[in-house]
mmCIF file of C-alpha atoms and ligand atoms in Angstrom:
data_model
loop_
_atom_site.group_PDB
_atom_site.id
_atom_site.type_symbol
_atom_site.label_atom_id
_atom_site.label_comp_id
_atom_site.label_asym_id
_atom_site.label_seq_id
_atom_site.Cartn_x
_atom_site.Cartn_y
_atom_site.Cartn_z
ATOM 1 C CA MET A 271 -27.321 -2.912 -2.567
ATOM 2 C CA ASN A 272 -29.336 -4.599 -0.652
ATOM 3 C CA ASN A 273 -27.283 -6.934 2.177
ATOM 4 C CA ASN A 274 -29.741 -6.379 5.252
ATOM 5 C CA SER A 275 -25.768 -5.045 6.860
ATOM 6 C CA PRO A 276 -26.186 -5.402 10.694
ATOM 7 C CA ASN A 277 -22.369 -4.044 10.951
ATOM 8 C CA THR A 278 -21.749 -1.865 7.687
ATOM 9 C CA SER A 279 -22.217 1.403 9.686
ATOM 10 C CA SER A 280 -18.593 2.435 8.152
ATOM 11 C CA GLN A 281 -18.748 5.635 6.127
ATOM 12 C CA ASN A 282 -16.225 7.207 3.082
ATOM 13 C CA SER A 283 -14.848 10.161 4.115
ATOM 14 C CA THR A 284 -15.218 11.952 0.793
ATOM 15 C CA ASP A 285 -18.930 10.608 0.484
ATOM 16 C CA SER A 286 -21.289 8.896 2.031
ATOM 17 C CA THR A 287 -20.615 5.746 0.382
ATOM 18 C CA PRO A 288 -20.892 2.398 2.687
ATOM 19 C CA ILE A 289 -17.245 0.704 2.549
ATOM 20 C CA LYS A 290 -17.787 -1.513 0.690
ATOM 21 C CA ARG A 291 -15.665 -4.648 2.498
ATOM 22 C CA ILE A 292 -15.184 -7.392 -0.520
ATOM 23 C CA LEU A 293 -13.471 -11.212 0.497
ATOM 24 C CA THR A 294 -12.759 -13.147 -2.382
ATOM 25 C CA GLY A 295 -11.380 -17.187 -1.666
ATOM 26 C CA ILE A 296 -8.741 -19.314 -4.100
ATOM 27 C CA THR A 297 -8.951 -22.920 -3.779
ATOM 28 C CA THR A 298 -5.886 -24.342 -3.124
ATOM 29 C CA SER A 299 -5.573 -26.880 -5.729
ATOM 30 C CA GLY A 300 -4.054 -26.214 -8.851
ATOM 31 C CA ILE A 301 -1.508 -23.817 -10.424
ATOM 32 C CA PRO A 302 -2.645 -20.041 -11.886
ATOM 33 C CA HIS A 303 -2.975 -20.037 -16.020
ATOM 34 C CA LEU A 304 -4.062 -17.671 -17.842
ATOM 35 C CA GLY A 305 -7.677 -17.989 -17.370
ATOM 36 C CA ASN A 306 -7.443 -17.784 -13.685
ATOM 37 C CA TYR A 307 -5.798 -14.285 -14.685
ATOM 38 C CA VAL A 308 -8.158 -13.209 -16.130
ATOM 39 C CA GLY A 309 -11.235 -14.003 -14.611
ATOM 40 C CA ALA A 310 -10.389 -12.851 -10.853
ATOM 41 C CA ILE A 311 -6.777 -11.984 -10.187
ATOM 42 C CA ARG A 312 -6.337 -9.128 -12.143
ATOM 43 C CA PRO A 313 -9.998 -7.684 -11.799
ATOM 44 C CA ALA A 314 -9.119 -7.786 -8.372
ATOM 45 C CA ILE A 315 -6.993 -6.195 -8.154
ATOM 46 C CA GLN A 316 -7.139 -3.635 -10.835
ATOM 47 C CA SER A 317 -10.446 -3.074 -8.435
ATOM 48 C CA ILE A 318 -8.863 -2.322 -5.177
ATOM 49 C CA GLN A 319 -6.585 -0.024 -6.589
ATOM 50 C CA ASN A 320 -8.823 1.973 -7.686
ATOM 51 C CA SER A 321 -11.223 2.992 -4.716
ATOM 52 C CA ASN A 322 -11.871 3.292 -1.444
ATOM 53 C CA ASP A 323 -13.269 -0.928 -0.474
ATOM 54 C CA GLU A 324 -11.650 -2.833 2.321
ATOM 55 C CA ALA A 325 -10.199 -6.332 0.764
ATOM 56 C CA PHE A 326 -9.880 -9.430 1.926
ATOM 57 C CA PHE A 327 -8.252 -12.324 -0.405
ATOM 58 C CA PHE A 328 -7.428 -15.510 0.921
ATOM 59 C CA LEU A 329 -5.581 -18.622 0.171
ATOM 60 C CA ALA A 330 -8.949 -21.726 1.307
ATOM 61 C CA ASP A 331 -6.634 -24.713 1.283
ATOM 62 C CA TYR A 332 -9.456 -26.370 3.732
ATOM 63 C CA HIS A 333 -11.399 -25.273 0.864
ATOM 64 C CA GLY A 334 -8.352 -27.470 -1.853
ATOM 65 C CA ILE A 335 -8.157 -30.375 0.635
ATOM 66 C CA ILE A 336 -11.880 -31.524 -1.032
ATOM 67 C CA LYS A 337 -10.626 -32.901 -3.641
ATOM 68 C CA CYS A 338 -7.525 -32.941 -3.834
ATOM 69 C CA HIS A 339 -6.234 -35.578 -1.399
ATOM 70 C CA ASP A 340 -2.269 -34.728 -3.087
ATOM 71 C CA PRO A 341 -0.137 -33.131 0.365
ATOM 72 C CA THR A 342 2.806 -31.976 -2.714
ATOM 73 C CA LEU A 343 0.022 -30.204 -4.395
ATOM 74 C CA ILE A 344 -1.457 -28.465 -1.927
ATOM 75 C CA TYR A 345 1.468 -27.621 -0.502
ATOM 76 C CA GLU A 346 2.686 -26.613 -4.195
ATOM 77 C CA SER A 347 0.007 -24.829 -4.919
ATOM 78 C CA THR A 348 -0.159 -22.651 -2.293
ATOM 79 C CA LYS A 349 2.907 -21.702 -2.548
ATOM 80 C CA ALA A 350 2.072 -20.421 -6.165
ATOM 81 C CA ILE A 351 -0.815 -19.327 -5.405
ATOM 82 C CA ALA A 352 0.306 -17.111 -3.225
ATOM 83 C CA ALA A 353 3.025 -15.699 -5.632
ATOM 84 C CA THR A 354 1.514 -15.258 -8.316
ATOM 85 C CA TRP A 355 -0.678 -12.237 -6.406
ATOM 86 C CA ILE A 356 2.070 -10.970 -4.809
ATOM 87 C CA ALA A 357 4.004 -11.326 -8.593
ATOM 88 C CA CYS A 358 0.794 -9.677 -10.253
ATOM 89 C CA GLY A 359 0.264 -6.427 -7.859
ATOM 90 C CA LEU A 360 -0.980 -7.447 -4.888
ATOM 91 C CA ASP A 361 -0.261 -4.966 -2.019
ATOM 92 C CA PRO A 362 -0.426 -6.579 0.927
ATOM 93 C CA GLU A 363 -0.375 -3.539 2.932
ATOM 94 C CA ARG A 364 -3.509 -2.498 1.726
ATOM 95 C CA VAL A 365 -4.877 -5.356 1.342
ATOM 96 C CA THR A 366 -5.399 -8.585 4.269
ATOM 97 C CA PHE A 367 -4.755 -11.860 2.705
ATOM 98 C CA TYR A 368 -4.101 -14.958 4.307
ATOM 99 C CA ARG A 369 -4.032 -18.260 4.107
ATOM 100 C CA GLN A 370 -7.411 -19.744 6.276
ATOM 101 C CA SER A 371 -5.769 -21.869 7.778
ATOM 102 C CA ASP A 372 -4.239 -19.355 9.607
ATOM 103 C CA VAL A 373 -7.306 -18.373 10.596
ATOM 104 C CA PRO A 374 -7.987 -21.817 13.139
ATOM 105 C CA GLU A 375 -11.813 -19.460 14.230
ATOM 106 C CA ILE A 376 -13.149 -20.568 10.625
ATOM 107 C CA PRO A 377 -13.182 -23.891 11.046
ATOM 108 C CA GLU A 378 -15.140 -22.939 14.380
ATOM 109 C CA LEU A 379 -17.474 -20.844 13.062
ATOM 110 C CA ALA A 380 -18.380 -23.004 10.378
ATOM 111 C CA TRP A 381 -19.034 -25.918 13.048
ATOM 112 C CA ILE A 382 -21.640 -22.778 15.509
ATOM 113 C CA LEU A 383 -22.940 -22.152 11.193
ATOM 114 C CA ASN A 384 -23.639 -26.194 10.580
ATOM 115 C CA CYS A 385 -25.300 -26.109 13.265
ATOM 116 C CA SER A 386 -27.807 -23.337 12.100
ATOM 117 C CA CYS A 387 -27.719 -24.971 8.434
ATOM 118 C CA THR A 388 -29.994 -27.787 7.723
ATOM 119 C CA LYS A 389 -29.391 -30.703 5.599
ATOM 120 C CA GLY A 390 -31.808 -30.781 3.644
ATOM 121 C CA LEU A 391 -30.315 -26.862 2.512
ATOM 122 C CA MET A 392 -27.061 -28.759 2.029
ATOM 123 C CA ASN A 393 -28.644 -31.533 -0.172
ATOM 124 C CA ARG A 394 -29.615 -28.483 -2.598
ATOM 125 C CA ALA A 395 -26.486 -27.921 -3.347
ATOM 126 C CA HIS A 396 -25.302 -28.596 -7.542
ATOM 127 C CA ALA A 397 -21.484 -29.461 -6.516
ATOM 128 C CA TYR A 398 -23.463 -32.511 -4.328
ATOM 129 C CA LYS A 399 -26.081 -32.990 -6.987
ATOM 130 C CA ALA A 400 -23.296 -33.370 -9.516
ATOM 131 C CA SER A 401 -21.590 -35.082 -7.682
ATOM 132 C CA VAL A 402 -25.154 -37.791 -6.613
ATOM 133 C CA ASP A 403 -26.131 -37.766 -10.502
ATOM 134 C CA ILE A 404 -22.548 -39.150 -11.583
ATOM 135 C CA ASN A 405 -22.659 -42.309 -8.789
ATOM 136 C CA ASN A 406 -27.010 -42.203 -9.929
ATOM 137 C CA GLU A 407 -25.637 -43.168 -13.830
ATOM 138 C CA LYS A 408 -24.157 -46.169 -12.764
ATOM 139 C CA THR A 409 -26.269 -49.373 -11.736
ATOM 140 C CA ASP A 410 -25.865 -51.093 -8.008
ATOM 141 C CA VAL A 411 -24.303 -47.791 -6.478
ATOM 142 C CA ASP A 412 -25.072 -45.996 -3.649
ATOM 143 C CA PRO A 413 -26.052 -42.080 -4.244
ATOM 144 C CA ASP A 414 -24.073 -41.010 -1.724
ATOM 145 C CA GLN A 415 -21.078 -43.186 -2.559
ATOM 146 C CA GLY A 416 -17.061 -41.799 -2.076
ATOM 147 C CA ILE A 417 -19.064 -38.300 -1.577
ATOM 148 C CA THR A 418 -16.960 -37.091 2.030
ATOM 149 C CA MET A 419 -18.765 -34.549 4.216
ATOM 150 C CA GLY A 420 -16.718 -32.514 2.780
ATOM 151 C CA LEU A 421 -17.575 -31.769 -0.245
ATOM 152 C CA PHE A 422 -21.347 -31.986 1.606
ATOM 153 C CA GLY A 423 -20.183 -28.844 4.214
ATOM 154 C CA TYR A 424 -18.474 -27.386 1.267
ATOM 155 C CA PRO A 425 -20.737 -24.326 1.253
ATOM 156 C CA VAL A 426 -20.542 -24.459 5.167
ATOM 157 C CA LEU A 427 -17.171 -23.775 5.455
ATOM 158 C CA MET A 428 -16.958 -20.870 2.595
ATOM 159 C CA ALA A 429 -20.059 -18.983 4.836
ATOM 160 C CA ALA A 430 -17.623 -18.845 7.741
ATOM 161 C CA ASP A 431 -14.920 -17.462 5.337
ATOM 162 C CA ILE A 432 -17.407 -15.159 4.167
ATOM 163 C CA LEU A 433 -19.653 -13.554 7.454
ATOM 164 C CA MET A 434 -16.410 -14.472 10.110
ATOM 165 C CA PHE A 435 -15.904 -10.656 8.418
ATOM 166 C CA ASN A 436 -18.727 -9.362 7.606
ATOM 167 C CA ALA A 437 -17.670 -9.041 3.959
ATOM 168 C CA THR A 438 -20.592 -7.341 2.230
ATOM 169 C CA HIS A 439 -19.852 -7.394 -1.377
ATOM 170 C CA VAL A 440 -17.809 -11.247 -2.572
ATOM 171 C CA PRO A 441 -16.896 -10.727 -6.415
ATOM 172 C CA VAL A 442 -17.048 -14.915 -7.510
ATOM 173 C CA GLY A 443 -17.442 -17.106 -10.425
ATOM 174 C CA ARG A 444 -21.207 -17.803 -12.002
ATOM 175 C CA ASP A 445 -20.596 -21.480 -10.277
ATOM 176 C CA GLN A 446 -20.437 -19.829 -6.864
ATOM 177 C CA ILE A 447 -23.576 -17.628 -7.351
ATOM 178 C CA GLN A 448 -25.836 -20.210 -5.022
ATOM 179 C CA HIS A 449 -22.787 -20.296 -2.185
ATOM 180 C CA ILE A 450 -22.966 -16.668 -1.329
ATOM 181 C CA GLU A 451 -27.321 -17.408 -1.161
ATOM 182 C CA MET A 452 -26.862 -20.473 1.292
ATOM 183 C CA ALA A 453 -24.548 -18.422 3.679
ATOM 184 C CA ARG A 454 -27.258 -15.463 3.449
ATOM 185 C CA ASP A 455 -29.659 -18.105 3.892
ATOM 186 C CA ILE A 456 -27.382 -19.494 7.354
ATOM 187 C CA ALA A 457 -26.578 -15.664 8.111
ATOM 188 C CA GLY A 458 -30.045 -15.158 8.249
ATOM 189 C CA THR A 459 -31.131 -18.131 10.400
ATOM 190 C CA PHE A 460 -28.417 -17.896 13.250
ATOM 191 C CA ASN A 461 -29.385 -13.651 13.405
ATOM 192 C CA HIS A 462 -32.921 -14.989 13.497
ATOM 193 C CA LYS A 463 -32.348 -17.340 15.789
ATOM 194 C CA TYR A 464 -29.707 -15.966 18.490
ATOM 195 C CA LYS A 465 -28.544 -12.042 17.478
ATOM 196 C CA PRO A 466 -27.774 -9.864 14.708
ATOM 197 C CA LEU A 467 -24.238 -10.533 14.050
ATOM 198 C CA PHE A 468 -23.616 -11.264 10.778
ATOM 199 C CA THR A 469 -24.222 -8.642 7.192
ATOM 200 C CA LEU A 470 -26.208 -11.097 4.164
ATOM 201 C CA PRO A 471 -23.578 -10.915 1.442
ATOM 202 C CA SER A 472 -23.769 -10.319 -1.983
ATOM 203 C CA ALA A 473 -22.408 -11.468 -5.218
ATOM 204 C CA VAL A 474 -20.514 -9.980 -7.361
ATOM 205 C CA VAL A 475 -20.330 -11.783 -10.973
ATOM 206 C CA ASP A 476 -18.688 -10.468 -13.796
ATOM 207 C CA ASP A 477 -20.636 -10.468 -16.338
ATOM 208 C CA GLU A 478 -18.622 -8.572 -19.098
ATOM 209 C CA MET A 479 -16.136 -10.989 -18.579
ATOM 210 C CA PRO A 480 -15.739 -13.716 -20.999
ATOM 211 C CA LEU A 481 -14.957 -17.139 -19.611
ATOM 212 C CA LEU A 482 -11.691 -18.173 -21.461
ATOM 213 C CA THR A 483 -11.808 -20.909 -24.104
ATOM 214 C CA GLY A 484 -8.633 -23.218 -23.461
ATOM 215 C CA LEU A 485 -6.456 -25.059 -25.727
ATOM 216 C CA ASP A 486 -8.513 -27.484 -27.393
ATOM 217 C CA GLY A 487 -11.645 -25.665 -27.579
ATOM 218 C CA ARG A 488 -13.343 -25.872 -24.325
ATOM 219 C CA LYS A 489 -14.144 -23.528 -21.547
ATOM 220 C CA MET A 490 -10.038 -23.286 -20.026
ATOM 221 C CA SER A 491 -9.949 -25.208 -17.031
ATOM 222 C CA LYS A 492 -7.195 -27.553 -15.477
ATOM 223 C CA SER A 493 -10.107 -30.086 -15.094
ATOM 224 C CA TYR A 494 -9.815 -30.432 -18.784
ATOM 225 C CA GLY A 495 -5.580 -30.001 -18.975
ATOM 226 C CA ASN A 496 -6.272 -27.306 -21.673
ATOM 227 C CA THR A 497 -4.814 -23.981 -19.635
ATOM 228 C CA ILE A 498 -2.153 -21.691 -20.689
ATOM 229 C CA PRO A 499 -0.360 -21.378 -17.609
ATOM 230 C CA LEU A 500 0.038 -18.101 -16.009
ATOM 231 C CA PHE A 501 4.209 -18.505 -15.474
ATOM 232 C CA GLY A 502 4.565 -22.735 -16.628
ATOM 233 C CA GLU A 503 4.778 -25.353 -14.947
ATOM 234 C CA LEU A 504 6.755 -26.064 -11.438
ATOM 235 C CA ASN A 505 10.184 -26.889 -11.569
ATOM 236 C CA PRO A 506 10.186 -25.878 -15.673
ATOM 237 C CA GLN A 507 12.898 -27.345 -17.990
ATOM 238 C CA VAL A 508 11.824 -23.953 -20.794
ATOM 239 C CA SER A 509 11.828 -20.576 -19.529
ATOM 240 C CA PRO A 510 8.355 -19.860 -18.395
ATOM 241 C CA GLU A 511 8.464 -17.427 -21.173
ATOM 242 C CA LYS A 512 8.804 -20.851 -23.817
ATOM 243 C CA GLN A 513 6.495 -23.003 -22.103
ATOM 244 C CA MET A 514 3.446 -20.092 -22.741
ATOM 245 C CA HIS A 515 4.869 -19.468 -26.541
ATOM 246 C CA LYS A 516 4.670 -22.977 -26.970
ATOM 247 C CA ALA A 517 0.969 -23.081 -25.440
ATOM 248 C CA ILE A 518 -0.361 -20.989 -27.770
ATOM 249 C CA MET A 519 0.200 -22.358 -30.879
ATOM 250 C CA LYS A 520 -1.695 -25.363 -29.906
ATOM 251 C CA ILE A 521 -4.401 -23.386 -29.763
ATOM 252 C CA VAL A 522 -6.548 -25.196 -31.867
ATOM 253 C CA THR A 523 -8.055 -23.909 -35.491
ATOM 254 C CA ASN A 524 -9.662 -24.494 -38.589
ATOM 255 C CA SER A 525 -8.387 -25.425 -41.807
ATOM 256 C CA GLN A 526 -8.516 -22.314 -43.416
ATOM 257 C CA LEU A 527 -5.753 -21.453 -44.848
ATOM 258 C CA PRO A 528 -3.566 -17.923 -44.027
ATOM 259 C CA GLU A 529 -5.226 -15.271 -47.148
ATOM 260 C CA GLU A 530 -8.971 -16.348 -46.441
ATOM 261 C CA PRO A 531 -11.438 -14.361 -44.686
ATOM 262 C CA LYS A 532 -11.411 -15.491 -40.906
ATOM 263 C CA ASN A 533 -14.591 -15.040 -39.027
ATOM 264 C CA PRO A 534 -12.577 -13.794 -35.908
ATOM 265 C CA ASP A 535 -16.303 -14.465 -33.378
ATOM 266 C CA ASP A 536 -15.444 -18.243 -33.233
ATOM 267 C CA SER A 537 -11.437 -17.684 -32.794
ATOM 268 C CA ALA A 538 -10.656 -18.796 -29.712
ATOM 269 C CA ILE A 539 -7.099 -16.538 -30.652
ATOM 270 C CA PHE A 540 -8.838 -13.970 -30.492
ATOM 271 C CA GLU A 541 -11.001 -14.145 -27.822
ATOM 272 C CA ILE A 542 -8.002 -14.338 -25.994
ATOM 273 C CA TYR A 543 -6.544 -11.358 -27.553
ATOM 274 C CA LYS A 544 -9.708 -9.711 -26.693
ATOM 275 C CA ALA A 545 -8.761 -9.637 -23.112
ATOM 276 C CA PHE A 546 -5.366 -8.694 -23.098
ATOM 277 C CA ALA A 547 -5.443 -5.368 -25.411
ATOM 278 C CA THR A 548 -7.345 -2.969 -26.446
ATOM 279 C CA PRO A 549 -10.742 -1.486 -28.094
ATOM 280 C CA THR A 550 -8.371 -0.052 -31.351
ATOM 281 C CA GLU A 551 -6.115 -2.817 -31.068
ATOM 282 C CA ILE A 552 -9.005 -4.961 -31.090
ATOM 283 C CA ALA A 553 -11.189 -3.365 -33.706
ATOM 284 C CA ASP A 554 -7.018 -3.264 -36.197
ATOM 285 C CA MET A 555 -7.117 -7.349 -35.545
ATOM 286 C CA ARG A 556 -10.724 -7.544 -36.817
ATOM 287 C CA ALA A 557 -9.672 -6.281 -39.941
ATOM 288 C CA GLN A 558 -6.756 -8.234 -39.573
ATOM 289 C CA TYR A 559 -8.697 -11.261 -39.512
ATOM 290 C CA ALA A 560 -10.154 -10.258 -42.340
ATOM 291 C CA ALA A 561 -8.049 -9.180 -44.417
ATOM 292 C CA GLY A 562 -6.656 -12.875 -44.058
ATOM 293 C CA ILE A 563 -4.199 -13.407 -41.273
ATOM 294 C CA GLY A 564 -2.748 -16.444 -41.017
ATOM 295 C CA TRP A 565 -3.517 -18.466 -38.033
ATOM 296 C CA GLY A 566 0.134 -18.803 -37.511
ATOM 297 C CA ASP A 567 0.812 -14.989 -37.056
ATOM 298 C CA ALA A 568 -2.184 -14.579 -35.506
ATOM 299 C CA LYS A 569 -0.811 -16.720 -32.656
ATOM 300 C CA GLN A 570 2.351 -14.897 -32.346
ATOM 301 C CA ALA A 571 0.606 -11.959 -32.250
ATOM 302 C CA LEU A 572 -1.558 -13.053 -29.377
ATOM 303 C CA PHE A 573 1.608 -14.209 -27.455
ATOM 304 C CA ASP A 574 2.808 -10.743 -27.982
ATOM 305 C CA LYS A 575 0.081 -8.853 -26.478
ATOM 306 C CA ILE A 576 0.108 -11.530 -23.271
ATOM 307 C CA ASN A 577 3.977 -11.405 -23.300
ATOM 308 C CA ASN A 578 4.400 -7.603 -22.994
ATOM 309 C CA GLU A 579 1.309 -7.761 -20.195
ATOM 310 C CA ILE A 580 3.350 -10.674 -17.925
ATOM 311 C CA ALA A 581 6.516 -11.047 -17.807
ATOM 312 C CA PRO A 582 7.819 -7.838 -16.497
ATOM 313 C CA PHE A 583 5.522 -10.126 -13.454
ATOM 314 C CA ARG A 584 8.035 -13.140 -14.169
ATOM 315 C CA ALA A 585 10.886 -12.015 -12.284
ATOM 316 C CA ARG A 586 9.560 -11.206 -9.049
ATOM 317 C CA TYR A 587 7.235 -15.139 -8.973
ATOM 318 C CA GLU A 588 10.881 -16.402 -9.644
ATOM 319 C CA GLU A 589 11.995 -15.385 -6.656
ATOM 320 C CA LEU A 590 8.823 -15.431 -4.319
ATOM 321 C CA MET A 591 9.271 -18.750 -5.902
ATOM 322 C CA ALA A 592 13.000 -19.594 -4.827
ATOM 323 C CA ASN A 593 12.121 -17.968 -0.903
ATOM 324 C CA PRO A 594 8.689 -19.011 0.220
ATOM 325 C CA LYS A 595 10.492 -17.683 3.587
ATOM 326 C CA GLU A 596 8.915 -14.336 2.453
ATOM 327 C CA LEU A 597 5.943 -15.981 1.048
ATOM 328 C CA GLU A 598 4.699 -17.438 4.425
ATOM 329 C CA GLU A 599 6.055 -13.611 6.878
ATOM 330 C CA ILE A 600 3.985 -11.993 3.777
ATOM 331 C CA LEU A 601 0.986 -14.584 4.740
ATOM 332 C CA GLN A 602 2.031 -14.589 8.650
ATOM 333 C CA MET A 603 1.062 -10.675 8.783
ATOM 334 C CA GLY A 604 -2.341 -11.140 7.315
ATOM 335 C CA ALA A 605 -2.764 -13.936 9.450
ATOM 336 C CA ASP A 606 -2.168 -10.999 12.013
ATOM 337 C CA LYS A 607 -4.694 -9.139 10.708
ATOM 338 C CA ALA A 608 -7.513 -11.008 9.557
ATOM 339 C CA ARG A 609 -7.413 -12.771 13.627
ATOM 340 C CA ARG A 610 -7.574 -9.211 14.593
ATOM 341 C CA HIS A 611 -11.104 -8.952 13.217
ATOM 342 C CA SER A 612 -11.665 -13.568 13.308
ATOM 343 C CA ARG A 613 -11.298 -13.299 17.650
ATOM 344 C CA LYS A 614 -14.063 -10.954 17.899
ATOM 345 C CA GLN A 615 -16.323 -12.226 16.031
ATOM 346 C CA LEU A 616 -15.736 -15.542 16.856
ATOM 347 C CA ASP A 617 -16.125 -14.140 20.700
ATOM 348 C CA LYS A 618 -19.591 -12.466 20.419
ATOM 349 C CA THR A 619 -20.598 -15.947 18.522
ATOM 350 C CA ARG A 620 -19.768 -18.008 21.345
ATOM 351 C CA ARG A 621 -20.960 -16.092 23.790
ATOM 352 C CA ALA A 622 -24.930 -15.341 20.787
ATOM 353 C CA ILE A 623 -25.226 -19.094 21.622
ATOM 354 C CA GLY A 624 -24.487 -19.530 25.160
ATOM 355 C CA ILE A 625 -21.085 -20.358 25.408
ATOM 356 C CA ARG A 626 -18.755 -18.234 27.329
ATOM 357 C CA PRO A 627 -16.842 -18.060 31.082
ATOM 358 C CA LEU A 628 -19.069 -19.621 33.301
ATOM 359 C CA ALA A 629 -17.639 -16.860 36.099
ATOM 360 C CA LYS A 630 -14.321 -14.713 35.731
ATOM 361 C CA LEU A 631 -10.789 -15.867 37.304
ATOM 362 C CA LYS A 632 -8.808 -13.572 38.909
HETATM 363 N N1 LIG B 24 -15.354 -21.992 -3.050
HETATM 364 C C1 LIG B 24 -14.423 -20.690 -3.884
HETATM 365 C C2 LIG B 24 -15.051 -21.537 -5.506
HETATM 366 O O1 LIG B 24 -14.324 -22.476 -6.386
HETATM 367 C C3 LIG B 24 -13.479 -20.584 -2.756
HETATM 368 C C4 LIG B 24 -14.004 -19.750 -1.696
HETATM 369 C C5 LIG B 24 -13.575 -20.770 -0.811
HETATM 370 C C6 LIG B 24 -14.093 -18.573 -1.523
HETATM 371 N N2 LIG B 24 -14.351 -19.855 0.242
HETATM 372 C C7 LIG B 24 -14.570 -18.500 -0.645
HETATM 373 C C8 LIG B 24 -15.391 -17.756 -2.586
HETATM 374 C C9 LIG B 24 -15.292 -17.509 0.156
HETATM 375 C C10 LIG B 24 -15.501 -16.650 -1.871
HETATM 376 C C11 LIG B 24 -15.999 -16.187 -0.960
HETATM 377 O O2 LIG B 24 -13.920 -20.404 -6.627
#
């Protein structure tokens, strides 16, 4: 591990492996779907159950407002994401689980880091460049039209999220690797200019984890509207279980008939099945494809498999959604824990840059 860390001297009690400090954020601009569960929620919860690592998981609501300008969705998304993580087994005693906006030291640090971050670095950010490219395709449009300072400076706020807690490992999707590199870059600049206060974080990307295919055959993503919701829609008319069944039945397939042998490796149904089944079950399903399982039966088998894993979490999810007071208490406890770190880190940072009381008052 090469993270050049000035502040990670804590050791495991049993051996000399340095304790990892894992941190990740979830943007609050949508309702969790199966791809989020398989790609982020389940691995994060499992990874900390089996280790002594310290973990910081947070709801990135100040990131949420960059692209989502719908106040109701920001609120509902925050609630649904918090309820999902708790219902799926996240232990808020074991993990520091908080909402970004409850830690005011984070945006303060972001401002300070802005002053150690060149504009040129931000010009190279993929998300920003993609927005500029879209504008450049149109005639007579300023390349920066409609691009907010929030979008432009997004990686600086993300750097503040990470550097505030001296995270060593940051599990993210592939699209976020560049942002972690930018956080390292900003930390390096600050450490060099002032004082080595910030650990350089490493991105952790799971190469094994497939990106789930959505209902229409493209990557499952809320921006394509092709997701299978994990616990159903907000304010559902039909039960979440029925909704999930209905969504799975809508997965597109080719027009092969029952009894025709099928290729599992170009089937979205099989691909999602793999994310929920044991190796033996997967091998068995492969054999059933070869033997010509009908698409309807393959979908039913997929539903049974997913439902088996998710059903036990549903009651807890419903309970939390109906009683947001409990969620709010959990988040406030998390904020208290987070602020024990963030107050100290911000204080050190301010002192390092020369912002401190002029004299002690009695
Ligand atoms: N930008 C991340 C995403 O879209 C969410 C995020 C915000 C994050 N702050 C973070 C992830 C800090 C890791 C660390 O997925």
